[in-house]
Every structure is written in C-alpha cells, then in structure tokens.
Coordinates of C-alpha atoms in Angstrom, one line a residue:
X1 CA -60.2 -30.6 65.2
X2 CA -57.5 -27.8 65.4
X3 CA -54.8 -30.5 65.5
X4 CA -56.2 -32.1 62.3
X5 CA -56.1 -28.7 60.5
X6 CA -52.6 -28.1 61.7
X7 CA -51.5 -31.5 60.5
X8 CA -53.3 -31.0 57.2
X9 CA -51.5 -27.6 56.7
X10 CA -48.1 -29.2 57.3
X11 CA -48.9 -32.0 54.9
X12 CA -49.9 -29.6 52.2
X13 CA -46.7 -27.5 52.8
X14 CA -44.6 -30.6 52.6
X15 CA -46.4 -31.8 49.5
X16 CA -46.0 -28.4 47.7
X17 CA -42.4 -28.2 48.7
X18 CA -41.7 -31.6 47.3
X19 CA -43.5 -30.7 44.1
X20 CA -41.4 -27.6 43.7
X21 CA -38.2 -29.6 44.3
X22 CA -39.4 -32.3 42.0
X23 CA -39.9 -29.8 39.2
X24 CA -36.4 -28.3 39.9
X25 CA -37.8 -24.9 40.9
X26 CA -35.6 -23.2 43.5
X27 CA -36.7 -20.1 45.4
X28 CA -34.4 -18.1 43.2
X29 CA -36.0 -19.5 40.1
X30 CA -39.4 -18.6 41.4
X31 CA -38.3 -15.1 42.1
X32 CA -36.8 -14.7 38.6
X33 CA -40.0 -16.0 37.1
X34 CA -41.9 -13.4 39.1
X35 CA -39.5 -10.7 38.0
X36 CA -40.1 -11.5 34.3
X37 CA -43.8 -12.0 34.6
X38 CA -46.2 -9.4 33.1
X39 CA -46.8 -6.2 35.0
X40 CA -48.9 -4.5 32.3
X41 CA -50.4 -5.8 29.1
X42 CA -50.7 -3.4 26.2
X43 CA -52.8 -4.9 23.5
X44 CA -50.9 -8.2 22.7
X45 CA -47.6 -7.0 24.2
X46 CA -46.4 -7.2 27.8
X47 CA -44.3 -5.0 30.1
X48 CA -42.5 -7.1 32.7
X49 CA -41.7 -6.3 36.3
X50 CA -38.1 -6.4 35.3
X51 CA -38.6 -3.7 32.6
X52 CA -40.4 -1.5 35.1
X53 CA -37.7 -1.9 37.7
X54 CA -35.0 -1.1 35.1
X55 CA -36.8 2.0 33.8
X56 CA -37.3 3.3 37.3
X57 CA -33.7 2.8 38.1
X58 CA -32.6 4.5 34.8
X59 CA -34.8 7.5 35.6
X60 CA -33.4 7.7 39.1
X61 CA -29.8 7.5 38.0
X62 CA -30.3 10.1 35.3
X63 CA -32.1 12.3 37.9
X64 CA -35.1 12.8 35.7
X65 CA -37.6 14.9 37.6
X66 CA -41.0 13.5 38.7
X67 CA -42.2 10.3 40.3
X68 CA -40.0 7.5 38.9
X69 CA -42.4 4.7 39.6
X70 CA -45.4 6.5 38.1
X71 CA -43.5 8.0 35.2
X72 CA -41.7 4.8 34.3
X73 CA -45.0 2.9 33.9
X74 CA -46.5 5.6 31.8
X75 CA -43.4 5.9 29.5
X76 CA -43.2 2.2 29.0
X77 CA -46.8 2.0 28.1
X78 CA -46.3 4.8 25.6
X79 CA -43.2 3.1 24.3
X80 CA -45.0 -0.2 23.8
X81 CA -47.8 1.6 21.8
X82 CA -45.2 3.3 19.7
X83 CA -43.2 0.1 19.0
X84 CA -46.4 -1.7 18.0
X85 CA -47.0 1.0 15.3
X86 CA -43.3 0.8 14.3
X87 CA -43.4 -3.0 14.0
X88 CA -46.6 -2.9 11.9
X89 CA -44.8 -0.4 9.5
X90 CA -41.8 -2.7 9.3
X91 CA -39.3 -0.1 10.4
X92 CA -36.0 -1.3 12.0
X93 CA -33.1 0.7 13.2
X94 CA -29.7 -0.6 12.1
X95 CA -27.4 -1.7 15.0
X96 CA -24.7 0.8 13.9
X97 CA -27.3 3.7 14.2
X98 CA -28.3 2.5 17.7
X99 CA -24.6 2.5 18.7
X100 CA -24.2 6.0 17.4
X101 CA -27.3 7.0 19.5
X102 CA -25.8 5.5 22.6
X103 CA -22.5 7.3 21.9
X104 CA -24.4 10.6 21.7
X105 CA -26.3 9.8 24.8
X106 CA -23.1 9.1 26.7
X107 CA -21.4 12.2 25.3
X108 CA -24.0 14.4 27.1
X109 CA -22.6 13.1 30.4
X110 CA -19.0 13.9 29.2
X111 CA -18.1 10.2 29.6
X112 CA -17.0 7.7 27.0
X113 CA -19.6 5.1 26.0
X114 CA -17.7 2.4 27.9
X115 CA -17.5 4.6 31.0
X116 CA -21.1 5.6 30.7
X117 CA -22.4 2.0 30.5
X118 CA -20.1 0.9 33.3
X119 CA -21.4 3.6 35.5
X120 CA -25.0 2.6 34.8
X121 CA -24.2 -1.0 35.4
X122 CA -22.8 -0.1 38.8
X123 CA -26.1 1.5 39.6
X124 CA -28.1 -1.6 38.6
X125 CA -29.0 -0.5 35.0
X126 CA -28.1 -3.1 32.4
X127 CA -26.5 -2.1 29.0
X128 CA -29.4 -3.8 27.2
X129 CA -31.9 -1.5 29.0
X130 CA -30.0 1.5 27.7
X131 CA -29.8 0.0 24.2
X132 CA -33.5 -0.7 24.1
X133 CA -34.3 2.8 25.4
X134 CA -32.2 4.4 22.6
X135 CA -33.4 2.0 19.9
X136 CA -37.0 2.6 20.8
X137 CA -36.6 6.4 20.7
X138 CA -34.9 6.2 17.3
X139 CA -37.4 3.8 15.8
X140 CA -40.3 6.1 16.8
X141 CA -38.5 9.1 15.4
X142 CA -37.9 7.3 12.1
X143 CA -41.5 6.2 11.9
X144 CA -42.9 9.7 12.5
X145 CA -40.5 11.1 9.9
X146 CA -41.5 8.5 7.3
X147 CA -45.2 9.0 8.0
X148 CA -45.5 12.7 8.4
X149 CA -42.4 14.4 7.0
X150 CA -43.9 15.4 3.7
X151 CA -47.0 16.8 5.5
X152 CA -44.8 18.7 8.1
X153 CA -42.5 20.4 5.7
X154 CA -43.4 24.1 5.4
X155 CA -44.1 25.8 2.1
X156 CA -42.0 28.7 0.8
X157 CA -44.9 31.0 1.8
X158 CA -44.9 29.6 5.3
X159 CA -41.2 30.1 5.6
X160 CA -41.6 33.7 4.4
X161 CA -44.3 34.3 7.0
X162 CA -42.1 32.8 9.7
X163 CA -39.3 35.1 8.6
X164 CA -41.7 38.1 8.6
X165 CA -41.4 38.6 4.8
X166 CA -44.9 38.1 3.6
X167 CA -46.9 40.2 6.0
X168 CA -48.2 37.2 7.8
X169 CA -47.0 35.5 11.0
X170 CA -43.5 35.4 12.3
X171 CA -41.6 32.8 14.3
X172 CA -41.6 33.5 18.0
X173 CA -39.7 31.8 20.9
X174 CA -40.4 31.4 24.6
X175 CA -37.2 31.1 26.6
X176 CA -35.8 31.1 30.1
X177 CA -32.4 32.6 30.6
X178 CA -29.6 32.5 33.2
X179 CA -26.9 35.2 32.9
X180 CA -23.9 34.5 35.2
X181 CA -21.5 37.5 35.8
X182 CA -17.9 36.7 35.0
X183 CA -14.7 38.2 36.2
X184 CA -11.1 37.0 35.8
X185 CA -11.1 35.7 39.4
X186 CA -14.3 33.6 38.9
X187 CA -13.8 32.1 35.4
X188 CA -13.2 28.5 36.7
X189 CA -16.1 28.6 39.1
X190 CA -18.5 30.1 36.6
X191 CA -17.5 27.5 33.9
X192 CA -18.1 24.7 36.3
X193 CA -21.5 26.1 37.4
X194 CA -22.6 26.7 33.8
X195 CA -21.7 23.2 32.8
X196 CA -23.8 21.8 35.6
X197 CA -26.8 24.0 34.7
X198 CA -26.5 22.9 31.0
X199 CA -27.2 19.4 32.2
X200 CA -30.5 20.3 33.9
X201 CA -33.6 18.4 32.6
X202 CA -36.6 20.2 34.1
X203 CA -38.2 23.7 34.0
X204 CA -38.4 23.8 37.8
X205 CA -34.7 23.1 38.2
X206 CA -33.7 25.7 35.6
X207 CA -36.0 28.3 37.3
X208 CA -34.4 27.5 40.7
X209 CA -30.9 28.0 39.2
X210 CA -32.0 31.3 37.6
X211 CA -33.3 32.6 40.9
X212 CA -30.0 31.7 42.6
X213 CA -27.4 32.6 40.1
X214 CA -28.7 34.8 37.3
X215 CA -27.8 38.5 37.2
X216 CA -30.6 39.2 34.6
X217 CA -33.7 41.2 35.5
X218 CA -35.7 38.0 34.8
X219 CA -34.3 36.2 37.8
X220 CA -37.3 37.2 39.8
X221 CA -39.4 35.2 37.4
X222 CA -37.2 32.2 37.5
X223 CA -35.4 33.4 34.3
X224 CA -38.6 33.3 32.2
X225 CA -38.6 35.7 29.3
X226 CA -41.8 36.7 27.4
X227 CA -42.6 35.5 23.9
X228 CA -40.0 37.2 21.6
X229 CA -39.8 37.4 17.8
X230 CA -36.9 35.3 16.6
X231 CA -35.7 38.2 14.4
X232 CA -35.3 40.3 17.6
X233 CA -32.7 38.0 19.1
X234 CA -29.0 38.5 18.4
X235 CA -28.2 37.0 15.0
X236 CA -25.6 34.6 16.3
X237 CA -28.0 33.3 18.9
X238 CA -30.9 32.6 16.5
X239 CA -29.6 29.3 15.0
X240 CA -28.6 28.1 18.5
X241 CA -32.1 28.7 19.9
X242 CA -33.8 27.0 16.9
X243 CA -31.9 23.8 17.5
X244 CA -33.2 23.4 21.0
X245 CA -36.1 21.1 21.8
X246 CA -38.7 22.1 24.5
X247 CA -37.1 21.8 27.9
X248 CA -33.6 21.5 26.5
X249 CA -30.8 23.8 27.8
X250 CA -28.3 25.4 25.5
X251 CA -24.5 24.9 26.0
X252 CA -23.0 27.8 27.9
X253 CA -22.6 30.9 25.7
X254 CA -19.7 33.2 26.5
X255 CA -20.7 36.9 26.5
X256 CA -18.6 39.9 27.5
X257 CA -18.2 39.7 31.3
X258 CA -20.9 36.9 31.6
X259 CA -21.9 33.4 30.6
X260 CA -25.4 32.8 29.3
X261 CA -27.6 29.7 29.2
X262 CA -31.1 29.4 27.6
X263 CA -33.9 26.9 28.0
X264 CA -36.5 26.4 25.3
X265 CA -40.0 26.7 26.6
X266 CA -42.0 27.1 23.4
X267 CA -41.9 27.9 19.7
X268 CA -44.8 29.2 17.6
X269 CA -45.8 31.0 14.5
X270 CA -47.3 34.4 15.4
X271 CA -50.5 35.5 13.7
X272 CA -49.0 39.0 13.1
X273 CA -46.0 39.7 10.8
X274 CA -42.6 39.9 12.6
X275 CA -40.5 42.8 11.2
X276 CA -36.7 42.5 10.9
X277 CA -34.4 45.4 11.5
X278 CA -31.7 47.1 9.5
X279 CA -30.4 49.0 12.6
X280 CA -31.0 49.4 16.3
X281 CA -30.4 52.6 18.2
X282 CA -29.6 52.4 21.9
X283 CA -28.0 54.4 24.7
X284 CA -25.5 53.0 27.3
X285 CA -24.8 55.0 30.4
X286 CA -21.8 53.7 32.5
X287 CA -22.2 53.6 36.3
X288 CA -19.2 52.8 38.4
X289 CA -19.5 50.2 41.1
X290 CA -20.8 47.3 39.0
X291 CA -23.5 45.3 40.7
X292 CA -22.9 46.5 44.2
X293 CA -26.0 47.3 46.2
X294 CA -25.4 51.1 46.0
X295 CA -25.0 51.1 42.2
X296 CA -28.0 48.8 41.7
X297 CA -30.2 51.1 43.9
X298 CA -29.0 54.2 41.9
X299 CA -29.8 52.4 38.6
X300 CA -33.2 51.4 39.8
X301 CA -34.0 55.0 40.8
X302 CA -32.7 56.2 37.4
X303 CA -35.1 53.8 35.7
X304 CA -38.0 55.7 37.3
X305 CA -36.7 59.1 36.2
X306 CA -36.0 58.7 32.5
X307 CA -38.4 58.1 29.7
X308 CA -36.4 58.5 26.5
X309 CA -32.8 58.2 25.4
X310 CA -32.6 62.0 25.3
X311 CA -33.2 62.2 29.0
X312 CA -29.8 60.5 29.7
X313 CA -28.0 63.5 28.3
X314 CA -29.2 65.5 31.3
X315 CA -28.2 62.6 33.7
X316 CA -24.6 62.6 32.2
X317 CA -24.2 66.4 32.2
X318 CA -21.0 67.5 33.8
X319 CA -19.5 64.0 33.7
X320 CA -16.8 62.7 31.3
X321 CA -18.1 62.3 27.7
X322 CA -17.3 58.6 27.6
X323 CA -19.9 57.7 30.4
X324 CA -22.7 58.0 27.8
X325 CA -22.6 56.3 24.5
X326 CA -25.5 56.5 22.0
X327 CA -25.1 53.9 19.2
X328 CA -26.9 53.1 16.0
X329 CA -25.7 49.8 14.6
X330 CA -26.8 46.7 12.6
X331 CA -28.1 43.9 14.8
X332 CA -25.0 41.8 14.0
X333 CA -22.6 44.5 15.0
X334 CA -24.0 44.9 18.6
X335 CA -22.2 43.0 21.4
X336 CA -24.2 39.9 22.1
X337 CA -24.9 40.6 25.7
X338 CA -26.2 44.1 24.9
X339 CA -28.2 42.8 21.9
X340 CA -29.8 40.1 24.1
X341 CA -31.0 42.8 26.6
X342 CA -32.2 45.1 23.8
X343 CA -34.3 42.2 22.4
X344 CA -36.4 42.2 25.5
X345 CA -37.1 45.9 25.4
X346 CA -39.5 48.3 23.7
X347 CA -38.3 51.8 22.9
X348 CA -37.9 53.8 26.1
X349 CA -37.5 50.7 28.3
X350 CA -34.2 50.0 30.1
X351 CA -32.0 47.1 31.4
X352 CA -29.4 47.0 34.2
X353 CA -28.1 43.5 33.7
X354 CA -24.9 44.1 31.6
X355 CA -21.5 45.0 33.1
X356 CA -18.2 46.0 31.7
X357 CA -14.6 46.5 33.1
X358 CA -14.5 43.1 34.7
X359 CA -17.8 43.7 36.4
X360 CA -16.7 47.0 37.9
X361 CA -19.0 49.1 35.6
X362 CA -22.8 48.7 35.3
X363 CA -24.2 49.6 31.9
X364 CA -27.6 51.3 32.1
X365 CA -29.1 50.4 28.7
X366 CA -32.0 52.1 27.0
X367 CA -33.5 51.1 23.7
X368 CA -34.1 54.2 21.6
X369 CA -35.4 52.9 18.3
X370 CA -35.4 50.0 15.8
X371 CA -35.3 50.6 12.0
X372 CA -37.1 47.9 10.0
X373 CA -35.5 46.1 7.1
X374 CA -36.7 43.4 4.6
X375 CA -33.6 41.3 5.3
X376 CA -33.2 38.6 7.8
X377 CA -30.5 36.8 9.8
X378 CA -31.9 33.4 10.5
X379 CA -31.4 31.3 7.4
X380 CA -34.4 29.8 5.6
X381 CA -33.0 26.4 6.3
X382 CA -32.9 27.0 10.1
X383 CA -36.5 28.3 10.1
X384 CA -37.7 25.5 7.8
X385 CA -36.1 22.8 10.1
X386 CA -37.6 24.4 13.2
X387 CA -41.1 24.6 11.7
X388 CA -40.8 21.0 10.5
X389 CA -39.7 19.6 13.9
X390 CA -42.5 21.6 15.7
X391 CA -45.1 20.1 13.4
X392 CA -43.7 16.6 13.6
X393 CA -43.9 16.8 17.4
X394 CA -47.5 17.9 17.3
X395 CA -48.4 15.1 14.8
X396 CA -46.6 12.5 16.9
X397 CA -48.4 13.5 20.1
X398 CA -51.7 13.4 18.3
X399 CA -51.0 9.9 16.9
X400 CA -49.9 8.7 20.4
X401 CA -53.2 9.9 21.9
X402 CA -55.1 8.0 19.2
X403 CA -53.1 4.8 19.8
X404 CA -53.7 5.1 23.6
X405 CA -57.5 5.6 23.1
X406 CA -57.7 2.5 20.9
X407 CA -55.5 0.3 23.0
X408 CA -56.5 -2.3 25.6
X409 CA -54.3 -1.7 28.6
X410 CA -54.6 -4.0 31.7
X411 CA -52.6 -4.0 34.9
X412 CA -51.6 -7.4 36.1

C-alpha cells in the first residue's frame, strides 16, 4: 500500500512537472507571477507583492521611522483609495510636473536626480517606484485642492483674527527647537551636524538630537516648546515657521554664536486674541565663562534670586557698567537669538541659553515688559496660506477616513 502511494506521488510530480514544461513555465516565471500576484484588494484595485516589496525597500532606504512592512501596506492601501477618487474625478498630473516633483525630492538629499535614482536603484528600488510615489502624492494634492480650496480659504475676518487684529483668535504654533552653540573653532562640525539634523523625519529622532546637542533650556524636554503666539516669534522667523508642514524640520538658521533648527509639531487658531507688540523691554546680564559648569551653576542660582529686571541692578552693582544692558526695542530690531528666547518668556522670567564673545560670555536674559501694538510682522499672505494648508489637510484626512470606511479591503 505504502509503495503504491509513493509511486502515485512520483507519477503526479512527473505529470505536473511535464505540464509546467509543456506550458513553457519555468521556476523563474512562476516566481515572477507570484511576485506580481495580488497581495491586497482595495475595491476593484489590487496591490501586488512587488509593490509591497518596493515600498518597504523605499521606506528602509529613506530611513522612514516605524515598521516598514506594516507601514508600507497601510500607505499603499491609502494610496489606492486616493487614486480611485482621483481617477473618478479625471485628474491627471502632467509628466513634466512629475519630473519636477522627482527633482525636488532628490534635492532634499543634496543629490542630482540622476544620482538619486541611481542610488535607489543600487538599493533595489526602481525608478518607476519613485515616479509612481511622487505622481500619486501630487495627484492627491491636486485633487484635494480642486475639491476643497474654495472652502478652505480663510475670510478677511479670519485672517484678522489669526493676526490678532479683530479681538478674536490668533495663530499659534507648537515647535521643537535645537540650538547648537557655535564658535570659530567648531563652525565646520556644527554645520555638518545641523545639515544632518535638518534631514530628520520623525519627532522622536529630533527629540533625541535635541537632548544630545541643544544648548537651549528646552533640551530636557527633547526640545519641545509650549504653544506660542506666532506674533511673539522673531519677525524674520515667522514666515519660515509658517512654511513648515507637521513633522518637517527647518533648514539651519544662523544666529549669533549658534545655529538653530525648528520642527513643526502643530498649528492652530487660538480662541483668544493674540496681541502684537510695538516694543519689547528686556535686560541682559553678561556672565564670564560662557557655558562652563561653574557659570551655568551661578546662573541657575541667580534665577532663583531675582524676580524683576530691577533686581539685576543690585546683582551688577560694583561691576563695569557694560555687564548689564537694559533694552527697549522693536521686535525686528532685537537680535534673533535673544528674540527667540524672549518669545518663550513672560515678564519676570529668565533664560540662560544665549552666549556672546564666541561662547565665552553667558547672557542672563530677563523679559521686563511687552508693549502692545496694532501692527503685525507676519504678512496676511503668509497667514492666509498657513490657514488654508491647515484646513486642506484636515479636510483631506476626513475624506480619506470616509473612503476607508466605505471600501472593501481584502488580504490575499
């Protein structure tokens, strides 16, 4: 009996093998067919095993945080839902626009497009995978804009409220920061480090870098700053911040004796009016030694002893007059590193993050007062664009959730 079963198994194997050869299907062909077979069905569309493998590899090569296998499947399902909506609307992205998108994608890595695609090819990611990825992102963007732009545009009253002009809400930002001290001896190293940080893609990675490299007081919180009114930030920084998407890191910003980078964590319209300021009054007390442990300890002790800017006169008594500077200036006239620290403070609060004299002098800063003004530094166009993008993102996420809820998604 056992011999008969063995003989039957061999006969079937030979028969099947012969059938495969007769049909001209080699083992390689069968493997290829399996690779391009459906892995997931999304309504009437399919996601192949090849697409999954390519997306996983792309995420690995770009070092996108998370679980590549899980996240690739989720992102491809979302992409398929988006493309089905795009196709139904008849929206197409011209090839030249796709090429520009690829060029911009490559520029973020500081490579030419040819070098970028070649590097990805060497890592097993085809140029067509990159092209599809870029095309799909652009198509969804165009679709959302066509569908919702008129609805998302803010009214003049809403812009006024965001600017704090109408007594309503104001635009607020939630940022993380990294402030890297700079001296003539460390310029090259700091520039290289800042360029690497600017390429970070996740909140956790940025927080880790802030803990390791930042000299700001926020380093203990991974660089996280509280919600701040946009108008309170240095005027030159406001348009830079408004251009950032959530999770995006700014290009390095050169400050006196430091380089700064910012990551956008959130943008909102506050329910309470945000004032703007005609002038800011602050005190700067110079402490020799820079950021050495002894000076930092003395500065921390001083923070516990003073409550107002007037108290610093007693601290500076008997010292050269130049060690204490009390300044009243327009926001745009204040050095950007000092303005950034003052933006985080309420009157009577202090900061010990800023240095001068090539890092040899620590500036003990205290905010004395802010004087309100009806003017503003962020342009209406900047604010309108930021509000529009914020609303488009909210509407796009809501639509995607509806598409997912209505879809038939099956795993093969």
